[in-house]
Tab-separated table of C-alpha atoms and ligand atoms in Angstrom:
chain	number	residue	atom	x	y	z
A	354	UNK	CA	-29.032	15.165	-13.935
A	355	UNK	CA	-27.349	17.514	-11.174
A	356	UNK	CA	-27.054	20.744	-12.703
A	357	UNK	CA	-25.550	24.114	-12.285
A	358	UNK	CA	-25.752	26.060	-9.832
A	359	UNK	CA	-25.694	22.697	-7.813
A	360	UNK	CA	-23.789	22.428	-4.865
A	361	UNK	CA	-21.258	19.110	-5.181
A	362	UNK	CA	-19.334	17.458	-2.593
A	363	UNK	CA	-15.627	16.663	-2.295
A	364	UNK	CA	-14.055	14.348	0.384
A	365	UNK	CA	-10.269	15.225	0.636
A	366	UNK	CA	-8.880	18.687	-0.285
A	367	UNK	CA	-5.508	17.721	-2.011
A	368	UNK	CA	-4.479	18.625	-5.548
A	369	UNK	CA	-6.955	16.261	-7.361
A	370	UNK	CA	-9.574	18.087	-4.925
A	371	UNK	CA	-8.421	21.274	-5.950
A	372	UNK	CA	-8.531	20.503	-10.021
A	373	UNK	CA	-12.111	18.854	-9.192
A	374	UNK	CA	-13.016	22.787	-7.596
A	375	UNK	CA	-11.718	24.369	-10.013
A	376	UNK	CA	-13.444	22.339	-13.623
A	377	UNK	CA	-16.786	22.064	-11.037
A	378	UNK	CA	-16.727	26.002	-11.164
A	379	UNK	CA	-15.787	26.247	-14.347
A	380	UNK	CA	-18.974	24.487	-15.138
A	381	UNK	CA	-21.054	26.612	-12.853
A	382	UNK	CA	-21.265	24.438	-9.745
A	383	UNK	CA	-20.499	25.003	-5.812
A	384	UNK	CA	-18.040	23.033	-4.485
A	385	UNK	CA	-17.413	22.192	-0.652
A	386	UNK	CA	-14.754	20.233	1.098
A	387	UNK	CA	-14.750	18.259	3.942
A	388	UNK	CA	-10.338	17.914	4.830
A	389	UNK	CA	-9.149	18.336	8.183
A	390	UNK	CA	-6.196	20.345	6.965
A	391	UNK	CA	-7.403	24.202	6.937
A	392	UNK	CA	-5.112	24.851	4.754
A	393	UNK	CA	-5.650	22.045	2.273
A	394	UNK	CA	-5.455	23.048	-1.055
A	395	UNK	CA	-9.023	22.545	-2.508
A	396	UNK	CA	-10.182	23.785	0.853
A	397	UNK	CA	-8.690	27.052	-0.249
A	398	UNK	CA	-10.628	27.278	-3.254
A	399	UNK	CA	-13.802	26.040	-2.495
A	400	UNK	CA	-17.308	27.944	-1.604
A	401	UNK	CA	-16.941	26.214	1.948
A	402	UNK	CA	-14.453	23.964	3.411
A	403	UNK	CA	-15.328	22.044	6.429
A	404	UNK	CA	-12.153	21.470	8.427
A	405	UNK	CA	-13.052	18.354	10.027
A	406	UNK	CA	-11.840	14.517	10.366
A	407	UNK	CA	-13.671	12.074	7.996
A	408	UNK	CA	-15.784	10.111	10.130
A	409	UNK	CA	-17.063	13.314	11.735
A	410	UNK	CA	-20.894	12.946	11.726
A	411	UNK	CA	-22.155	16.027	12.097
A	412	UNK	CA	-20.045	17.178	9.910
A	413	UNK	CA	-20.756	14.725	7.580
A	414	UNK	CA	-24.528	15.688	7.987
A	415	UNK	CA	-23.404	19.226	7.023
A	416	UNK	CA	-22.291	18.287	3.550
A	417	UNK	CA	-25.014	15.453	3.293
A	418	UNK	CA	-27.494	18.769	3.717
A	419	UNK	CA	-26.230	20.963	1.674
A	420	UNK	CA	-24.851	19.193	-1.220
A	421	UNK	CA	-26.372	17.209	-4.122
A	422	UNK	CA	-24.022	14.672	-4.519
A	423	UNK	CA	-20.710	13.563	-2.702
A	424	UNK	CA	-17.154	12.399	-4.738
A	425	UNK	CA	-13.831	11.814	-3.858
A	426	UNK	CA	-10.556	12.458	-4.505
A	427	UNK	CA	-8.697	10.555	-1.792
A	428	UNK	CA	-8.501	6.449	-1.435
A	429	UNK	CA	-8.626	6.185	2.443
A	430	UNK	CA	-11.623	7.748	3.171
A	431	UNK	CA	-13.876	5.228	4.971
A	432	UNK	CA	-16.050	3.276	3.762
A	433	UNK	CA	-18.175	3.723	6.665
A	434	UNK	CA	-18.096	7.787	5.703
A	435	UNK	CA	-19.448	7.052	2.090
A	436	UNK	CA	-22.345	4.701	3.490
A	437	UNK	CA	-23.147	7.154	5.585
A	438	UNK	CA	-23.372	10.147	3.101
A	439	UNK	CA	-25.164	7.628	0.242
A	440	UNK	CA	-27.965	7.384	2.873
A	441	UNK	CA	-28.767	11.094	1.813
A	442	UNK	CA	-27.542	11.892	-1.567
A	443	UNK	CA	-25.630	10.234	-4.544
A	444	UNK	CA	-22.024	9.382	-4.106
A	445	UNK	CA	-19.850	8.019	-6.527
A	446	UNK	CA	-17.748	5.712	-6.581
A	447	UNK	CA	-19.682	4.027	-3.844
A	448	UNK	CA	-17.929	2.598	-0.838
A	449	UNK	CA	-17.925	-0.677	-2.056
A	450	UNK	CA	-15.246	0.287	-5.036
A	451	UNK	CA	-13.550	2.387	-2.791
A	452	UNK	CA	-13.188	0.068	-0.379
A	453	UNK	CA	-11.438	-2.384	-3.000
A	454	UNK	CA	-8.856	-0.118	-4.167
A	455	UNK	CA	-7.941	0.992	-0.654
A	456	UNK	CA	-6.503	-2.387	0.547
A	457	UNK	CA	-3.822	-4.504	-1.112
A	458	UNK	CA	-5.082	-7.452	0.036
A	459	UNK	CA	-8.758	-6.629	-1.475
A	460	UNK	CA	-7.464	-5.555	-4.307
A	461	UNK	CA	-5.153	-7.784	-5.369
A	462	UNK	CA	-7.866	-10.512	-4.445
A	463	UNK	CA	-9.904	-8.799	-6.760
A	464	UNK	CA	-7.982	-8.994	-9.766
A	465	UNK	CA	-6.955	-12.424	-8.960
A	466	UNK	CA	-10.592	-13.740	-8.666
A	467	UNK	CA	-11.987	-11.636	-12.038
A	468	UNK	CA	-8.894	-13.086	-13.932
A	469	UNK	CA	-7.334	-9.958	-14.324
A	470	UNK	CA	-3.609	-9.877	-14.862
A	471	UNK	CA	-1.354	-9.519	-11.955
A	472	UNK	CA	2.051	-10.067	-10.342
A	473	UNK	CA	2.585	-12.856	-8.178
A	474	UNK	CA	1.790	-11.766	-4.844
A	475	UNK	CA	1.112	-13.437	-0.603
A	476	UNK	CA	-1.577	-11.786	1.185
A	477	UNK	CA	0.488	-11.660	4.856
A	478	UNK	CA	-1.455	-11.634	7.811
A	479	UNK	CA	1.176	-13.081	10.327
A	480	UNK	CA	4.763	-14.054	10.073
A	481	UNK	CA	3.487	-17.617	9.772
A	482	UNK	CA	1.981	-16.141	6.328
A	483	UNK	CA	6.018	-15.126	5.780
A	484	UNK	CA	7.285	-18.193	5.989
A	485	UNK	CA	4.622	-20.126	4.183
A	486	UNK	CA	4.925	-17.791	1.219
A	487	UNK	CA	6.261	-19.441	-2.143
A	488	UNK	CA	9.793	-19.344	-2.268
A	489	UNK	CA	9.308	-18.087	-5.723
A	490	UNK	CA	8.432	-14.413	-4.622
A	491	UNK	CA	11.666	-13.797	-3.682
A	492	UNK	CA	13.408	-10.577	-3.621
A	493	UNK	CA	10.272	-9.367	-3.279
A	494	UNK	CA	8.346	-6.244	-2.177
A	495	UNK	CA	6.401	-5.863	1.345
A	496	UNK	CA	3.538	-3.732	1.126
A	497	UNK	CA	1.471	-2.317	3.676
A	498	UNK	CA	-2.269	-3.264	3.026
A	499	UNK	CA	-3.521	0.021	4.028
A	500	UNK	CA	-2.851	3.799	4.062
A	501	UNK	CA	0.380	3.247	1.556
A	502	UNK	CA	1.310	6.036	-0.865
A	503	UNK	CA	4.303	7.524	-2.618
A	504	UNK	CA	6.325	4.297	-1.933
A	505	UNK	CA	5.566	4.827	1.469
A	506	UNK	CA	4.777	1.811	3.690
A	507	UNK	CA	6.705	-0.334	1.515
A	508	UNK	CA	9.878	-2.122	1.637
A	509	UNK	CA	12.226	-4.420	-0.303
A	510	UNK	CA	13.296	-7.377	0.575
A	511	UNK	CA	15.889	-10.179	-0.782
A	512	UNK	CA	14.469	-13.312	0.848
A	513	UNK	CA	12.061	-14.773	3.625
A	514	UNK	CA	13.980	-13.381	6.639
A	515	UNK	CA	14.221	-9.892	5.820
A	516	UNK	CA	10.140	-10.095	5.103
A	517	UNK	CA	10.231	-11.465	8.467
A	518	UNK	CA	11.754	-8.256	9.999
A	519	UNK	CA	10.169	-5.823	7.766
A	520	UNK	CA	6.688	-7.564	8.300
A	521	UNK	CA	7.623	-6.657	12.160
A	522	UNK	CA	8.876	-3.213	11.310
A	523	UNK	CA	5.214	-2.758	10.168
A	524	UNK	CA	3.866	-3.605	13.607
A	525	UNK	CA	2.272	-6.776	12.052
A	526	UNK	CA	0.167	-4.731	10.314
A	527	UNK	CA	-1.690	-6.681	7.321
A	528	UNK	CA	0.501	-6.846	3.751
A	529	UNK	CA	0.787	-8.048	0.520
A	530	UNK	CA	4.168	-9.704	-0.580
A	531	UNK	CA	4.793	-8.934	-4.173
A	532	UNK	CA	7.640	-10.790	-6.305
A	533	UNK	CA	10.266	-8.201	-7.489
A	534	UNK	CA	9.234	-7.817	-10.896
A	535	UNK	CA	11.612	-6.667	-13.505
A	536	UNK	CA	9.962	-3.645	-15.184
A	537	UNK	CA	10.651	-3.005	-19.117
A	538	UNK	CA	8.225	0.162	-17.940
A	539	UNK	CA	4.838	1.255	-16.581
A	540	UNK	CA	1.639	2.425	-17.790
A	541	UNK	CA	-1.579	4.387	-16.628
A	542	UNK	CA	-5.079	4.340	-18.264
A	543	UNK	CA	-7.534	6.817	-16.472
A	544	UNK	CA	-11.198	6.403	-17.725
A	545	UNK	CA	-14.602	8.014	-16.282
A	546	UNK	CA	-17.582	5.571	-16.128
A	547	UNK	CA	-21.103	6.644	-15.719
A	548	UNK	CA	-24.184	5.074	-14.390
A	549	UNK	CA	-25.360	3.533	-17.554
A	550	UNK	CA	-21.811	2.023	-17.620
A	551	UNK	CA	-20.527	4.056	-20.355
A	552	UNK	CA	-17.051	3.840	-20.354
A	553	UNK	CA	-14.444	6.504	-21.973
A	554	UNK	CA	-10.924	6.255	-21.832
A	555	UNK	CA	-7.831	8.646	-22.033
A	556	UNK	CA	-4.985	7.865	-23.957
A	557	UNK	CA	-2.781	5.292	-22.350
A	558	UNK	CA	0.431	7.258	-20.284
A	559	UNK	CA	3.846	6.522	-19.728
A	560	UNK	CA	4.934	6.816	-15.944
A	561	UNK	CA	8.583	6.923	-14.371
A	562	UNK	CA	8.788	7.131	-11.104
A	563	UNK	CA	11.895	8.279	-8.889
A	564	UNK	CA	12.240	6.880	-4.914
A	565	UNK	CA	8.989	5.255	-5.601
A	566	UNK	CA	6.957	8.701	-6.411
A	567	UNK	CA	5.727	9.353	-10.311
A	568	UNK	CA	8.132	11.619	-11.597
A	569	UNK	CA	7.150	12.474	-15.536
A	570	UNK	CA	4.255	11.039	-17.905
A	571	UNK	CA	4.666	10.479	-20.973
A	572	UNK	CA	1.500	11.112	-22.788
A	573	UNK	CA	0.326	8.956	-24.789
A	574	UNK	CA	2.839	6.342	-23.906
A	575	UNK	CA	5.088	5.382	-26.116
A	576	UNK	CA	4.188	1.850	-26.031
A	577	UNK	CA	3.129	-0.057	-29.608
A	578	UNK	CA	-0.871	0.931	-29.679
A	579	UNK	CA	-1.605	-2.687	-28.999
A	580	UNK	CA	-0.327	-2.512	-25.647
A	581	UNK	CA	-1.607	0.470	-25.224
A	582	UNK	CA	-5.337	-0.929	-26.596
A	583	UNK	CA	-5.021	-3.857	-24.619
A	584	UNK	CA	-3.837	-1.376	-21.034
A	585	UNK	CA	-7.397	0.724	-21.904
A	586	UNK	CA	-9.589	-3.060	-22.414
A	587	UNK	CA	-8.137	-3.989	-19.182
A	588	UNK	CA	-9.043	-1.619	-17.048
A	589	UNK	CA	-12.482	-1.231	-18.737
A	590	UNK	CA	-12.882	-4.482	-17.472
A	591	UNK	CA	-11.986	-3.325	-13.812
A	592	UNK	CA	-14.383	-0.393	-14.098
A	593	UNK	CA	-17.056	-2.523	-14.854
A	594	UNK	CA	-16.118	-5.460	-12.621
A	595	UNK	CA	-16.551	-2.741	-9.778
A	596	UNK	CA	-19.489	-0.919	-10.676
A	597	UNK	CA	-17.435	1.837	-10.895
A	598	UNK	CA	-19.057	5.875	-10.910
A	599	UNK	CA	-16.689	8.515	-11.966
A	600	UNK	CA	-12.777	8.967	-12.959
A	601	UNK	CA	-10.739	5.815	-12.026
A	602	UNK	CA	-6.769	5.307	-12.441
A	603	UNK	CA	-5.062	2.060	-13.417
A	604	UNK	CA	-1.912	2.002	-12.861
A	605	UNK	CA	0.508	-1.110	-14.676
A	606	UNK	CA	3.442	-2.920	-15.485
A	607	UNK	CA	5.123	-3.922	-18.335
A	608	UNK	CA	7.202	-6.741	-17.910
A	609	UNK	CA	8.574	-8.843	-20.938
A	610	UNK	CA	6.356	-6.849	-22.898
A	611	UNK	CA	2.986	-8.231	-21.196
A	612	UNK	CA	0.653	-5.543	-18.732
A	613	UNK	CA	0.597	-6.546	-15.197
A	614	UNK	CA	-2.540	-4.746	-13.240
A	615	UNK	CA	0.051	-2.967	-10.012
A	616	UNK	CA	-2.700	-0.820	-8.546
A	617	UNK	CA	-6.101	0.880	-8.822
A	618	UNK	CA	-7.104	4.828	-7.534
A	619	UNK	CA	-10.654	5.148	-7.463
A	620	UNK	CA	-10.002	9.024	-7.715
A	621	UNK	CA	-8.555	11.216	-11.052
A	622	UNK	CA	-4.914	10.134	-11.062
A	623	UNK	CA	-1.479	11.933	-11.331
A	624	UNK	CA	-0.329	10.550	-14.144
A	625	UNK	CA	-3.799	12.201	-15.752
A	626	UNK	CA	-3.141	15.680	-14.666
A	627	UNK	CA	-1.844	16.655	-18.627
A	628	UNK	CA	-5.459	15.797	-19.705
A	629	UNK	CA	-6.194	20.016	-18.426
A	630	UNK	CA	-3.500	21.240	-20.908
A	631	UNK	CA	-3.728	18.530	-23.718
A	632	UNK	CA	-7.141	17.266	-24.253
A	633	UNK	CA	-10.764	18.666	-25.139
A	634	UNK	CA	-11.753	17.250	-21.701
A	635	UNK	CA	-10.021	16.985	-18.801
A	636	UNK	CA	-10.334	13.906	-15.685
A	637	UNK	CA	-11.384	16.408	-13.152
A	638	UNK	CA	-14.744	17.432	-15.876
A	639	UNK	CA	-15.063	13.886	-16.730
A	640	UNK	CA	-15.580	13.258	-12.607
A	641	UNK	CA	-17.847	15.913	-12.591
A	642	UNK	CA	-19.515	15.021	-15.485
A	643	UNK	CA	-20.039	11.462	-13.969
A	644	UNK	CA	-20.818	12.512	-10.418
A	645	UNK	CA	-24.191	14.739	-11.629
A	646	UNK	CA	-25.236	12.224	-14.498
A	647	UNK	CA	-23.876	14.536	-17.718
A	648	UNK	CA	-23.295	12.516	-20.605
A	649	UNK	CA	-19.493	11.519	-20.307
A	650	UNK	CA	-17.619	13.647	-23.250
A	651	UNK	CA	-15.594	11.762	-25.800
A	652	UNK	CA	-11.649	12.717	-24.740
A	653	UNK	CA	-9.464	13.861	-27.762
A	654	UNK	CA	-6.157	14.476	-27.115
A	655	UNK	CA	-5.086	17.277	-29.429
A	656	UNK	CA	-1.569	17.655	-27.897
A	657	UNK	CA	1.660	15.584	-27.058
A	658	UNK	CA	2.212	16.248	-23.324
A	659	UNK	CA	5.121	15.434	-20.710
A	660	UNK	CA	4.095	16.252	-17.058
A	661	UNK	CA	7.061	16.873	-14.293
A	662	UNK	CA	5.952	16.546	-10.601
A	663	UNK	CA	7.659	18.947	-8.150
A	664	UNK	CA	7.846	17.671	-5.220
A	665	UNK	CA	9.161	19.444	-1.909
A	666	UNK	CA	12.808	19.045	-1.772
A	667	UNK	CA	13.100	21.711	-4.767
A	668	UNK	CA	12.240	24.225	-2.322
A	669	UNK	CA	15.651	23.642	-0.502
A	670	UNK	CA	18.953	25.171	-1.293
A	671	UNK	CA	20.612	21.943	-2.807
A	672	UNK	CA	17.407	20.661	-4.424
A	673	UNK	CA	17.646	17.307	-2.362
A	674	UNK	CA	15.768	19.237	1.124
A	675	UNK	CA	18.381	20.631	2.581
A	676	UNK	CA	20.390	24.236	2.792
A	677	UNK	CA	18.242	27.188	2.716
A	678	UNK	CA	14.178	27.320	2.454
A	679	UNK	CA	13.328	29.515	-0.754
A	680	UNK	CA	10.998	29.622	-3.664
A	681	UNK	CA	12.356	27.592	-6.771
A	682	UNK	CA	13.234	29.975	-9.872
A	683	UNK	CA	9.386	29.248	-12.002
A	684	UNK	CA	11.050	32.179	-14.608
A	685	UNK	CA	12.868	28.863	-15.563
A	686	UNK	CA	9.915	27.090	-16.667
A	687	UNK	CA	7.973	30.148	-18.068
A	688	UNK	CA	10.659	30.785	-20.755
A	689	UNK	CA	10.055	27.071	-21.918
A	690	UNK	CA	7.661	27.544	-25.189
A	691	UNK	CA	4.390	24.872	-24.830
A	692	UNK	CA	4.821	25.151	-20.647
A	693	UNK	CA	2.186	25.306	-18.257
A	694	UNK	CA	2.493	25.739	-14.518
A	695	UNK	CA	0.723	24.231	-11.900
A	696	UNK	CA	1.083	24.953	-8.355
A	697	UNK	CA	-1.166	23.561	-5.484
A	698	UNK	CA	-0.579	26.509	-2.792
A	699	UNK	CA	0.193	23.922	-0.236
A	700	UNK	CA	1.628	25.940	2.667
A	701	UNK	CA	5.279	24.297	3.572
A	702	UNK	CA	6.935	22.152	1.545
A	703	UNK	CA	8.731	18.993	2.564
A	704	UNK	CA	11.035	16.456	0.696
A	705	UNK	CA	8.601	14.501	-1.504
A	706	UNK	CA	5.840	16.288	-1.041
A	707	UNK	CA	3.918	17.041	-4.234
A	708	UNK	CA	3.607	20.981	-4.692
A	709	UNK	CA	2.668	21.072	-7.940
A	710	UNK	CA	3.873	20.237	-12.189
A	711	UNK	CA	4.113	21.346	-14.900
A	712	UNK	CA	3.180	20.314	-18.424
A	713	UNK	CA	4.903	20.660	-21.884
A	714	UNK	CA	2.335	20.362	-24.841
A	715	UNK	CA	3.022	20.512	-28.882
A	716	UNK	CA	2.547	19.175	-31.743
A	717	UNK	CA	5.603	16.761	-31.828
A	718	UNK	CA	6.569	14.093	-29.058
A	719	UNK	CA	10.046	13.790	-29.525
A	720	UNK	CA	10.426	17.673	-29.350
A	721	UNK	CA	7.520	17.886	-26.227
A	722	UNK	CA	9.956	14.668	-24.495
A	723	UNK	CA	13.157	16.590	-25.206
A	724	UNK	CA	11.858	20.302	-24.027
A	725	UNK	CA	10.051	18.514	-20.440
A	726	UNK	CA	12.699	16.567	-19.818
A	727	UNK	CA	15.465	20.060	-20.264
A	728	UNK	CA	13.150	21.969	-18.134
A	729	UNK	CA	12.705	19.461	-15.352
A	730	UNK	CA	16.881	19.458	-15.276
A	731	UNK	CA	16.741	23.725	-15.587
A	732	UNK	CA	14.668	23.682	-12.191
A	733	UNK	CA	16.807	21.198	-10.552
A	734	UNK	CA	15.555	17.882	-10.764
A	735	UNK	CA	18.662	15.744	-10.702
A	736	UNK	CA	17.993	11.690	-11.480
A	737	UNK	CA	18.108	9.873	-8.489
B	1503	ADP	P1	2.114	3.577	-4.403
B	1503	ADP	O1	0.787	3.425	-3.748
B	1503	ADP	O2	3.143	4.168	-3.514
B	1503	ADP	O3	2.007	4.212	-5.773
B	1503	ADP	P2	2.936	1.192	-5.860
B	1503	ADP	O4	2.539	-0.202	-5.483
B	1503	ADP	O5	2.340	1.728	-7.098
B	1503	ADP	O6	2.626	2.081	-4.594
B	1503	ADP	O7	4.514	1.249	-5.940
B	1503	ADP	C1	5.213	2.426	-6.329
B	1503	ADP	C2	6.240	2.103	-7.412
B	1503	ADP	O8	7.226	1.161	-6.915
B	1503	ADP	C3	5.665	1.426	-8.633
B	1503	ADP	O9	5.092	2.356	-9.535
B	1503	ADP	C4	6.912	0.732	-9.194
B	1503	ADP	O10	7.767	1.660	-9.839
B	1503	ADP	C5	7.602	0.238	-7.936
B	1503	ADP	N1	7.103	-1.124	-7.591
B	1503	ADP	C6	6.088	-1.418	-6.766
B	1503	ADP	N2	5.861	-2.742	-6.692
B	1503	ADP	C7	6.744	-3.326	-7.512
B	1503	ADP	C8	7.019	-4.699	-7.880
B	1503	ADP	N3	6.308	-5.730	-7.383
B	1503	ADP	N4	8.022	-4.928	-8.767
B	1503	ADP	C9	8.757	-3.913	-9.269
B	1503	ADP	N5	8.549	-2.594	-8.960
B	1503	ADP	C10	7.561	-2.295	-8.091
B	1504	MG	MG1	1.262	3.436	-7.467
C-alpha cells in the first residue's frame, strides 16, 4: 500500500485532475502534475506542476523520481509515456487499457471480439473502406479514431458519398463509421477496479447531451433497475476484460430498450462528478484508493443528484458566446436549496468549454430533477 504522506502522480491537469488533487489531499497525499498548460486547472492546485508536453523525458523522469505511483485523468496520453513511467513506479491503468480506449478502431474491436454489445460500426482506413462499408450503416456517424472529444472530430452523414467527403475533410485520418442509431436514451456506469480485481460500481447515470457535449446526469438513472443491473454487469466485464487499475467510465446507449457499449474513458468520468456531493465515496477517492492499493470502499449513494455542466458560452452576453465577456450571475444557483457549485478556475472561457457544474442533491428525484433542471434555465442554459 502507498500511503500518506506519499507523493502521487497525475498526467493531465483538467477538471478530473483537479478533483483527483483535491480527494488525494484530502487523504493526506502530494499530488504533482505533469500538463503543458500553466494554467491548467489541477496544475493550480497541486504541490508541483510540471508544465511540460507528455512525451517529455526528462520531465517524465522528474515525476518518475519523485512520485510513488503515476494515474491519469486524460485518454490521449501516450502509451509510450505510461511505458515509460511503469519502468520506475506503479501506474494504473497501464498503457495497454489506455491505449484501447483511446482509439475507436481499438476499441470498438475490442468489444466486438469479447462479445460485448455494440452498434454496428466500419473501421475506415481509406475511402476504399467507404465504399466497401455495408450499405446498412447508413445515415451514419464518421468518427475520428483518435484525439475526438465533446462531439468533436465527428460528423454525420446520410449516405456513402457524404462519408466520402467527410472521410477527406478528416485528412484521411483513420475512423470508425457508426450506423445512426436511434437513441430511446443513454447511460453511464463508472466503477474503480483494484489489483486483486475487485470491482465496485456507482449507481448507473442518466446522460443528455446537447451539440454532442453531456449536458445533465441524472443520478441514478431513471432506467428500470434491470437495465440499470445489466449497464453495471457490462462494464464489469470490460474492466476485467482489460485488466483495468483504477476509476473507469462506460458510457451507453439505449436503443429499443437494449444497452449498446458507445465508448470507454479509462479516467473518472463527467457524468460521475455528483458522486463528491451524493455518495459516501466519491470517483476521484475511489482512483486514489486504487492507484496506492487501499481497499476499494463500498459506494452508497445517500442522495438523488442532477449535475448541469457549464460550459463557456455562459460567460457571453447572450449565453450562446457572443455580446459582452462577463462572469455568469452564481447568486442564481446559490439561492437554489440542495446546490453545490463547482468551478474549475480555467482562465478564459470559450463556447463549449467546460468551466465547471453544479449539483442538486435531496432526498426526492422528482423534486432534485425539477429544482436542476429550473436552475440550469435561471443561469441561462437555453435547449439547443
Ligand atoms: P465523445 O468522445 O465526443 O463523447 P461520443 O462517441 O460519445 O463521442 O459521441 C457523443 C454523443 O453523440 C453521444 O453521447 C451521442 O449522444 C451522440 N452519438 C454518437 N454516436 C452516435 C450514434 N452512432 N448514434 C446516435 N447518436 C450518437
Ligand atoms: Mg462520449
Amino acid at each position: 500500500m502507498i500511503l500518506p504522506p506519499a507523493t502521487l502522480g497525475m498526467l493531465g491537469g483538467g477538471q478530473l485532475g483537479r478533483f483527483f488533487v483535491s480527494a488525494a489531499h484530502e487523504m493526506g497525499y502530494k499530488v504533482w502534475v505533469l500538463d503543458p498548460d500553466p494554467h491548467s486547472p489541477a496544475g493550480l492546485i497541486a504541490d508541483r506542476h510540471l508544465v511540460a508536453a507528455y512525451d517529455d523525458y526528462a520531465a517524465l523522469d522528474t515525476l518518475g523520481n519523485g512520485c510513488a505511483a503515476v494515474t491519469t485523468e486524460f485518454e490521449n496520453v501516450p502509451a509510450d509515456t505510461l511505458d515509460y513511467l511503469a519502468k520506475f513506479i506503479p501506474v494504473h491503468p497501464a498503457a495497454s487499457a489506455v491505449a484501447v480506449c483511446q482509439n475507436r478502431i481499438a476499441e470498438k474491436s475490442f468489444l466486438a471480439d469479447n462479445g460485448l454489445p455494440h452498434g454496428p460500426f466500419a473501421a475506415i482506413r481509406s475511402e476504399d473502406d467507404v465504399r466497401n462499408a455495408n450499405a446498412g450503416l447508413f445515415p451514419a456517424v464518421l468518427k475520428v479514431a483518435r484525439f475526438g472529444y465533446d462531439g468533436k472530430g465527428q460528423a454525420r452523414v446520410a449516405d456513402r458519398d457524404e462519408a466520402v467527403a467527410a472521410f477527406q475533410h478528416f485528412k484521411g485520418e483513420p475512423c470508425v463509421l457508426e450506423k445512426m442509431l436511434t437513441l430511446d436514451y443513454e447511460v453511464s456506469v463508472v466503477l474503480a477496479r483494484d489489483e486483486a480485481g475487485n470491482v465496485r460500481c456507482f449507481p448507473t447515470g442518466e446522460n443528455r447531451h446537447r451539440n454532442g457535449i453531456l449536458d445533465v446526469t441524472i443520478a441514478p438513472a431513471q432506467a428500470s433497475a434491470c437495465l440499470r443491473d445489466n449497464a453495471q454487469e457490462i462494464a464489469e466485464r470490460i474492466a476485467d476484460k482489460l485488466g483495468y487499475v483504477g476509476t473507469l467510465g462506460v458510457e451507453f446507449f439505449v436503443c429499443r430498450g437494449e444497452l449498446f457499449v458507445n465508448e470507454m474513458a479509462p479516467r473518472p468520468h463527467n457524468s460521475g462528478h455528483h458522486t463528491i456531493d451524493a455518495c459516501d465515496v466519491s470517483q476521484y477517492e475511489q482512483q486514489v484508493r486504487a492507484l496506492c492499493g487501499l481497499p476499494l470502499a463500498t459506494p452508497r449513494q445517500h442522495s438523488a443528484a442532477v449535475m448541469v455542466n457549464l460550459l463557456g458560452e455562459l460567460w457571453y452576453e447572450d449565453g450562446k458566446g457572443h455580446g459582452a465577456y462577463r462572469e455568469p450571475d452564481w447568486s442564481l444557483l446559490h439561492a437554489v436549496p440542495g446546490l453545490r457549485l463547482h468551478l474549475y478556475g480555467k482562465h478564459h472561457a470559450r463556447p463549449g468549454r467546460k468551466m465547471g457544474h453544479f449539483v442538486v442533491t435531496g432526498d426526492d428525484a422528482a423534486a432534485v430533477l425539477e429544482h436542476a433542471l429550473a436552475a440550469r434555465a435561471a443561469i441561462g442554459i437555453r435547449d439547443a
